[in-house]
Short mmCIF file of C-alpha atoms in Angstrom, two decimals:
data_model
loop_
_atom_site.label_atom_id
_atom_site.label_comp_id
_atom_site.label_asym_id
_atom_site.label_seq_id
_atom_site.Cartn_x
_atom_site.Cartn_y
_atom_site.Cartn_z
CA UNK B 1 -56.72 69.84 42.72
CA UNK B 2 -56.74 73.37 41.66
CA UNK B 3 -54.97 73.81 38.05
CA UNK B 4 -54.51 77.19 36.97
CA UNK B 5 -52.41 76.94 33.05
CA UNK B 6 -50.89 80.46 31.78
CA UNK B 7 -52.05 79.85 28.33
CA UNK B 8 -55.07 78.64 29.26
CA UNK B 9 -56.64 81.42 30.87
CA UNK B 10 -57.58 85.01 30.68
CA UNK B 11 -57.09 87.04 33.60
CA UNK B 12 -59.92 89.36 33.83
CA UNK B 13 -60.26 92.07 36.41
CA UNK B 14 -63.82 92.74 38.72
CA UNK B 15 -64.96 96.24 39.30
CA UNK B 16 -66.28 95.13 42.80
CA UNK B 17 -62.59 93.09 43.31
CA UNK B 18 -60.76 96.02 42.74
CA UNK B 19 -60.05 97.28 46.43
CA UNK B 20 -58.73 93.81 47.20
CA UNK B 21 -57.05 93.68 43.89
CA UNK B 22 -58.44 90.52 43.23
CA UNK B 23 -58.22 88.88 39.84
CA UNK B 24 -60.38 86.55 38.52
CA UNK B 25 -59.04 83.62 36.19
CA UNK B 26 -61.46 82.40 32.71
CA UNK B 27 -60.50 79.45 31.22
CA UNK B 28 -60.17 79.47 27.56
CA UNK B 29 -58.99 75.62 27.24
CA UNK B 30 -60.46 72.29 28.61
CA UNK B 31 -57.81 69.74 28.82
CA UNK B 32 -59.40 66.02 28.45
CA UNK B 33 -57.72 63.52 30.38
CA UNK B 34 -59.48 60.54 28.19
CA UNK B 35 -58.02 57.42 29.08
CA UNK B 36 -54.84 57.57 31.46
CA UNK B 37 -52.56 54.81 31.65
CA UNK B 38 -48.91 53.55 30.75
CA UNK B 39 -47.92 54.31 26.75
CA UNK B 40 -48.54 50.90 26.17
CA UNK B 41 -52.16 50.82 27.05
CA UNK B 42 -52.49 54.40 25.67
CA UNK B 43 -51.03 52.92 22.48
CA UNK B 44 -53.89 49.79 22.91
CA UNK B 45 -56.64 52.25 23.15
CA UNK B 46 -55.69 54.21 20.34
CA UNK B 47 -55.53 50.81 18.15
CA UNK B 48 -58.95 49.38 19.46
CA UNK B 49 -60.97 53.02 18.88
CA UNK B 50 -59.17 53.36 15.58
CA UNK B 51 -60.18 49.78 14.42
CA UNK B 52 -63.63 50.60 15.64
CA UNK B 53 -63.84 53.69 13.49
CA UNK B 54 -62.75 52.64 10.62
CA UNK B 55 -65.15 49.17 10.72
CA UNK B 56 -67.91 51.42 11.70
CA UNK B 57 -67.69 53.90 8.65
CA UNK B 58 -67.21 51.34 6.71
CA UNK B 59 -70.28 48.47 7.84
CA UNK B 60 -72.65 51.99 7.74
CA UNK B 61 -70.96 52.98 4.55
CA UNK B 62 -71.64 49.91 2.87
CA UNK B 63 -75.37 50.66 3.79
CA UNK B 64 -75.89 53.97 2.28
CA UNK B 65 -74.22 52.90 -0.86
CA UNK B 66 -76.73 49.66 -0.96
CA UNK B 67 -79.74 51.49 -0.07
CA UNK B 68 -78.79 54.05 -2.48
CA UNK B 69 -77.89 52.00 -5.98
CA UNK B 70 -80.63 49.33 -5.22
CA UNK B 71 -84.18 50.51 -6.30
CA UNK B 72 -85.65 47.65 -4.46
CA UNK B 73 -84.57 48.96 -1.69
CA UNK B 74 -86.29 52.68 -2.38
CA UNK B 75 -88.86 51.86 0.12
CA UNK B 76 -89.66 53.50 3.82
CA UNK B 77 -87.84 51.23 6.05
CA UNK B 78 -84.54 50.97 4.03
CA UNK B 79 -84.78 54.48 3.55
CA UNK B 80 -84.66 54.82 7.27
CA UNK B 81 -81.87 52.64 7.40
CA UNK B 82 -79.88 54.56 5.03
CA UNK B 83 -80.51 57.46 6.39
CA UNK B 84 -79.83 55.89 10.28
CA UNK B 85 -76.70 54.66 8.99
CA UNK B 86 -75.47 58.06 7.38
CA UNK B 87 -76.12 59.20 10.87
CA UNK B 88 -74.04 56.64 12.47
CA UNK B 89 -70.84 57.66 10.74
CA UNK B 90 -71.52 61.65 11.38
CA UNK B 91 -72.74 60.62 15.29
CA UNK B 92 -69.25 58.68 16.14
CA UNK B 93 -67.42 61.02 14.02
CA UNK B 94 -68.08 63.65 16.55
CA UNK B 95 -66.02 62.45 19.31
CA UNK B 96 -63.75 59.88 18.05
CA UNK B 97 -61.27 61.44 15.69
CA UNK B 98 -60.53 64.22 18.59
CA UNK B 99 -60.04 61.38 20.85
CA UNK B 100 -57.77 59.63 19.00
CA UNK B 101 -55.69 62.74 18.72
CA UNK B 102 -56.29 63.59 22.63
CA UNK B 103 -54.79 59.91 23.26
CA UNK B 104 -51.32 60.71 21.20
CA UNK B 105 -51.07 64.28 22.08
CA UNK B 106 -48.90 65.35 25.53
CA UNK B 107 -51.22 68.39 26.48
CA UNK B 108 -54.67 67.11 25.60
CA UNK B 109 -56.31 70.35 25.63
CA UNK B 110 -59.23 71.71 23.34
CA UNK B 111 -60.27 75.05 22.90
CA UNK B 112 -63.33 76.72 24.92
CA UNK B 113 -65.55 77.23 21.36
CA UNK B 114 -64.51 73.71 20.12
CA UNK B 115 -65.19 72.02 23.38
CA UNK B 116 -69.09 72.97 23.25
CA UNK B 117 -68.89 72.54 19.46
CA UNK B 118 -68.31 68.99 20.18
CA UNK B 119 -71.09 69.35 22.89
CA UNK B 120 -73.31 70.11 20.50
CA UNK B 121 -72.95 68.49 17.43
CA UNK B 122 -72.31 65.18 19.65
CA UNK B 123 -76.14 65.75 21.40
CA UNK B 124 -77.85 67.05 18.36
CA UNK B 125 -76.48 64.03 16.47
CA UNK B 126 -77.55 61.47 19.56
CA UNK B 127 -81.20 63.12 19.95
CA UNK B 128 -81.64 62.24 15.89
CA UNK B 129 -80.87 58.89 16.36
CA UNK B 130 -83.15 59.56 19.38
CA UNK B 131 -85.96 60.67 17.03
CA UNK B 132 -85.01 58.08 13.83
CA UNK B 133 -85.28 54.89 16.26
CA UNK B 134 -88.78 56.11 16.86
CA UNK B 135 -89.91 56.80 13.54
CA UNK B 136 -88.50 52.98 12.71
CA UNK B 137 -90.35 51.60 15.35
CA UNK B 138 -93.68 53.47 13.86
CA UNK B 139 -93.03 52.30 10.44
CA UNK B 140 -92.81 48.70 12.23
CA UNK B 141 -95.93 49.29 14.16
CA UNK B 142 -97.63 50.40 10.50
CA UNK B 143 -96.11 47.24 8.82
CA UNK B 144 -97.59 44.91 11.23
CA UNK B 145 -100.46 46.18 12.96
CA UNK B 146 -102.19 47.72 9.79
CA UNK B 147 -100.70 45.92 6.71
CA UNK B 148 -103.56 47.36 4.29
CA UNK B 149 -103.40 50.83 5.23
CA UNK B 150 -99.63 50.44 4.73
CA UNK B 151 -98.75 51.65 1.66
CA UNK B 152 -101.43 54.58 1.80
CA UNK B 153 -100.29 55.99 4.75
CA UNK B 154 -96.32 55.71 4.67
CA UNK B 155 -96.01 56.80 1.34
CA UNK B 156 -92.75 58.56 -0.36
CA UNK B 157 -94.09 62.23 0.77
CA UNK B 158 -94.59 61.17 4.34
CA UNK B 159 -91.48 59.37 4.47
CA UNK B 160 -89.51 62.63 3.54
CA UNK B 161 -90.75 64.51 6.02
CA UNK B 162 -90.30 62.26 8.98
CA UNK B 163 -86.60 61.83 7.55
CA UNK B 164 -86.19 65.70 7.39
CA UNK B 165 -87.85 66.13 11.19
CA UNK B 166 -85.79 63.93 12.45
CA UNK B 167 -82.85 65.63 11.34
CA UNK B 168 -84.18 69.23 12.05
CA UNK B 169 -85.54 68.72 15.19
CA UNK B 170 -82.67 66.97 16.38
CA UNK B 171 -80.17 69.40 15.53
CA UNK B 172 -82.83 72.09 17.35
CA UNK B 173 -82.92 70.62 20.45
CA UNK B 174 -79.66 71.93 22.34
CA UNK B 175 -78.85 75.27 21.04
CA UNK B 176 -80.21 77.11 24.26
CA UNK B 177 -79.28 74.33 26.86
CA UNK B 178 -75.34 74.76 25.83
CA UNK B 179 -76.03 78.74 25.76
CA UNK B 180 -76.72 78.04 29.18
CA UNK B 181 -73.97 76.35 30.37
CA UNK B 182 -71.29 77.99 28.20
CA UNK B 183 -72.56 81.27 30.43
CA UNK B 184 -71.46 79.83 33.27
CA UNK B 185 -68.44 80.61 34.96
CA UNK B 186 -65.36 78.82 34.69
CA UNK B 187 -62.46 79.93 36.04
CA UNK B 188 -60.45 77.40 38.17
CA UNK B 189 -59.37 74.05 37.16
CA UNK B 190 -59.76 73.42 33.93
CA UNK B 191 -59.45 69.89 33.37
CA UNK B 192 -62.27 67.12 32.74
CA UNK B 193 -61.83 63.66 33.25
CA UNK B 194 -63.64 62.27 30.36
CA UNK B 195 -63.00 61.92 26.56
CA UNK B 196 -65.61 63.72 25.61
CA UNK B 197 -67.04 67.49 26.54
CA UNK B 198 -69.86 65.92 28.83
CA UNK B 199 -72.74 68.32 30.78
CA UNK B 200 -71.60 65.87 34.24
CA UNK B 201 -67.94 67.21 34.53
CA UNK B 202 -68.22 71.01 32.56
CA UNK B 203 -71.36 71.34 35.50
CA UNK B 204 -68.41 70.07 38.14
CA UNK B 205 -65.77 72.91 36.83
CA UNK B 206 -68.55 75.73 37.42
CA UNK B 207 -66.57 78.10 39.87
CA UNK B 208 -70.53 78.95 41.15
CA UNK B 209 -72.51 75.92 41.11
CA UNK B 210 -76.18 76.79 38.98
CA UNK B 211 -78.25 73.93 40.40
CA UNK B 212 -81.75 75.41 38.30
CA UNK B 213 -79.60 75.28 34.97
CA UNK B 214 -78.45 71.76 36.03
CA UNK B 215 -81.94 71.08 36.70
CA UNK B 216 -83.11 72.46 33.49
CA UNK B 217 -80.47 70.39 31.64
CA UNK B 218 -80.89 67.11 33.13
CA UNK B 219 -84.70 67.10 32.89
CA UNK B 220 -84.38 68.18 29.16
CA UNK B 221 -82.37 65.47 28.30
CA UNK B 222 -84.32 63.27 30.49
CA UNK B 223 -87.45 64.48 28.07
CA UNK B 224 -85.20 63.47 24.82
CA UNK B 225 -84.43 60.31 26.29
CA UNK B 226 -87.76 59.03 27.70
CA UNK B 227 -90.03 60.97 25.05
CA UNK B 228 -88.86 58.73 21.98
CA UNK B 229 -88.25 55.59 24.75
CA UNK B 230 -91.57 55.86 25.81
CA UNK B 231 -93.33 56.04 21.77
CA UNK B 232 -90.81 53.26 20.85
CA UNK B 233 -91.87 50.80 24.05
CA UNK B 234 -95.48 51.24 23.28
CA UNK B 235 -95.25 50.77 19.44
CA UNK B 236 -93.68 47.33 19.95
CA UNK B 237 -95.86 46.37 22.33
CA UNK B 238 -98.71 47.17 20.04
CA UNK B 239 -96.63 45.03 17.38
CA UNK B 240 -96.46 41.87 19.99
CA UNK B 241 -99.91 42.43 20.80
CA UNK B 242 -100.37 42.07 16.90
CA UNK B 243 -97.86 39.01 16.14
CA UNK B 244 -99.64 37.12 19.08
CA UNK B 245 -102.81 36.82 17.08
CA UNK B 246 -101.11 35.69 13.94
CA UNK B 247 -101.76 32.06 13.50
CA UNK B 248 -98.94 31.00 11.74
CA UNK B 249 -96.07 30.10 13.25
CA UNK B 250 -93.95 31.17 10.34
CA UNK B 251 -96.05 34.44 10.26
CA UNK B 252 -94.93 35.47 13.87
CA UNK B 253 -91.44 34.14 12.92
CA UNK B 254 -91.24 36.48 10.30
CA UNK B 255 -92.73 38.96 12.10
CA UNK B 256 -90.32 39.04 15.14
CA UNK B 257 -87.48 38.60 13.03
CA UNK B 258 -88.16 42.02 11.88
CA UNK B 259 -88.32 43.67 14.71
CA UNK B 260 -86.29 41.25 16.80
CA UNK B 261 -82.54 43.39 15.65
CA UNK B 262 -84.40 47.18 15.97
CA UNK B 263 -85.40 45.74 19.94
CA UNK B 264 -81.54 45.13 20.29
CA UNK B 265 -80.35 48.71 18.79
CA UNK B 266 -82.68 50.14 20.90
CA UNK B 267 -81.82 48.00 24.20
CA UNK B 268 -78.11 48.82 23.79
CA UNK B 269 -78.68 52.33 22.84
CA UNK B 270 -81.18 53.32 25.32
CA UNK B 271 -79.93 51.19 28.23
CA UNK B 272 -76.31 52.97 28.40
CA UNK B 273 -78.19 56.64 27.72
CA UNK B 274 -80.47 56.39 30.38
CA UNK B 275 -77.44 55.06 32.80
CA UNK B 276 -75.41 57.97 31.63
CA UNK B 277 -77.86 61.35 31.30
CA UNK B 278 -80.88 60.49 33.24
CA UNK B 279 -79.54 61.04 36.85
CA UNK B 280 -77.86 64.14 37.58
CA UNK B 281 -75.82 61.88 40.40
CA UNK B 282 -75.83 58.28 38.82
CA UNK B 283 -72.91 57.61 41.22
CA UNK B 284 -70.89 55.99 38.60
CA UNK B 285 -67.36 55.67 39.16
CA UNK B 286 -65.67 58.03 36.75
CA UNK B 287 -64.35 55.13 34.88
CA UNK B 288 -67.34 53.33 34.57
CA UNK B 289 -68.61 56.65 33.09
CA UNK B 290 -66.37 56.48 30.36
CA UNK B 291 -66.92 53.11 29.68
CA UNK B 292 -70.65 53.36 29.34
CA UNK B 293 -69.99 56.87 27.19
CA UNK B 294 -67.60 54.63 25.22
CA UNK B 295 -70.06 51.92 24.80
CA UNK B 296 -72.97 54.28 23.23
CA UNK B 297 -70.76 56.60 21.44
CA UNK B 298 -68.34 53.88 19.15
CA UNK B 299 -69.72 50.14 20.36
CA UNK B 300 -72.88 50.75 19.02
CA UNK B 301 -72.75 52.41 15.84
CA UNK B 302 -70.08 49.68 15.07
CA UNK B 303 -72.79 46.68 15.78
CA UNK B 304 -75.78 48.84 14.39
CA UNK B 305 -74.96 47.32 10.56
CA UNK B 306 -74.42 43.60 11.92
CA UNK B 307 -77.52 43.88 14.23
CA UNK B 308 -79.84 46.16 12.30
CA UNK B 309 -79.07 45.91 8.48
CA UNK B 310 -76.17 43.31 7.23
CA UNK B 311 -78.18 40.57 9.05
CA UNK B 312 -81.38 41.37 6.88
CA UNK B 313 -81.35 39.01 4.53
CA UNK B 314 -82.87 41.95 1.48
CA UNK B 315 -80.07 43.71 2.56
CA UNK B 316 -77.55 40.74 1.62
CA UNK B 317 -78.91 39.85 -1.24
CA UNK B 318 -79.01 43.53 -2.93
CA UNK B 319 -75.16 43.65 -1.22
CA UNK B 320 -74.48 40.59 -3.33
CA UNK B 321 -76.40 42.35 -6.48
CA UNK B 322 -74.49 45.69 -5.91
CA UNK B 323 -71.06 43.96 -5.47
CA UNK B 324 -71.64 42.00 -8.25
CA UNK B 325 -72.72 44.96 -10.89
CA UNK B 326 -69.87 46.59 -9.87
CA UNK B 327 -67.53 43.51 -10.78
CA UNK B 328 -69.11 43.13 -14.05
CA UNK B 329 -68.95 46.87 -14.56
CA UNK B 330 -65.17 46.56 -13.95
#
């Protein structure tokens, strides 16, 4: 269906047009159809994404607070933590407070510049968690595979700078791929069926398909995907390598209990990324797309506290402590 809005577009004239008089139309607004339906489930969604907002800033919340008044806690992997959780509430903050405005609003559009704004702050913010799941899985591997060389190796000065790659590099990453695909032109229908500005459907609105830019794109993110997948797989399976040999059954216990909840963040994480980006035709219904996007995007920074942190049992107890200061104090 070809869509053409008045206030949507810029009509721009061609040189090479001109004896035909043919205009060219550039849109200027996406509109994002998120979740169609009857008011009532519109009015279901919007309950169910706010609910899972507001638990997930305030589960990750919780964690940067702990982490941050509890000096026990000043060590490499809770600083990781805090700093993974701090990341969790900017990451789903990036698409779900424009969604929940998209679902009550009648024209669901959003502008050209704030469409790949979201774009980019949504990627940059997913490769860090990219990059911090793999630096968590080598402070694992460090933990268990070389105990003594531990706390000579990890110290506070490494630890800062693997906390301030991460969130460089990540936020590095997709300047030029969005260049590339904001240069593209679009100038027919204007609308995507998603919730979110997504590479899949801005690729499908091109008015001249670029199949090397989609190339470029979808091995690039296939390389941010499977780089960190890839260090992450073979640090754990260095660790189970290393928990196999310990002789104690409480030892190994202990062991995978540790890395047993980082496993599952990075199983639910990674599974519905690869599903999603990896493929340029995944041949996913569009709904199924959403549901998966949905899944990554809110689902799993809401479990990441319960999983990855509020299950530790450090974490509970300086939770208790911090809760309990704070009573006192009051």
């Amino acid at each position: 269906m070809f869509i053409i809005i008045p206030s949507l577009v810029t009509s721009v004239s061609l040189t090479a047009l001109e004896p035909q008089n043919t205009t060219m139309h550039f849109v200027t607004e996406f509109v994002l159809l998120g979740f169609p339906g009857q008011r009532e489930m519109q009015n279901f969604f919007f309950s169910f994404i706010l609910v899972v907002y507001l638990l997930t800033l305030l589960g990750n919340g919780i964690i940067v607070c702990v982490v941050k008044w509890d000096k026990q806690l000043h060590t490499p992997m809770y600083i990781f933590l805090g700093n993974f959780a701090f990341l969790e509430i900017w990451y789903i903050s990036s698409t779900v407070p424009n969604m929940l405005v998209n679902i009550l609003s009648e024209t669901k559009t959003i502008s050209f510049t704030g469409c790949f704004l979201q774009f980019y702050f949504f990627f940059s913010l997913g490769t860090t968690e990219c990059f911090f799941l793999s630096v968590m899985a080598y402070d694992r591997y460090l933990a268990i595979c070389r105990p003594l060389h531990y706390p000579s190796i990890m110290t506070g000065k490494l630890c800062v700078v693997l906390v301030s790659v991460c969130w460089v590099s990540g936020f590095l990453c997709y300047p030029v791929p969005i260049v590339f695909i904001s240069q593209l032109p679009f100038c027919g229908p204007n609308i995507i069926d998603h919730f979110v500005c997504d590479p899949g459907p801005l690729f499908a609105l091109a008015c001249i398909p670029d199949p090397s830019t989609e190339l470029i794109c979808y091995t690039f993110n296939s390389l941010i995907i499977f780089g960190p997948f890839l260090f992450i797989l073979g640090s754990y399976t260095l660790v189970l390598r290393a928990v196999l040999c310990v002789p104690s059954g409480a030892g190994r216990t202990k062991a995978f209990s540790t890395c047993g909840s980082h496993l599952m963040v990075v199983s639910l994480f990674y599974g519905t990324l690869m599903v999603t980006y990896v493929s340029p035709k995944s041949g996913n219904p569009t709904g199924m797309q959403k549901i998966i996007t949905l899944v990554y995007s809110a689902v799993t920074p809401l479990l990441n506290p319960l999983i990855y942190s509020l299950r530790n049992k450090d974490m509970k107890d300086a939770l208790k402590k911090v809760l309990g200061l704070r009573t006192n104090q009051n």
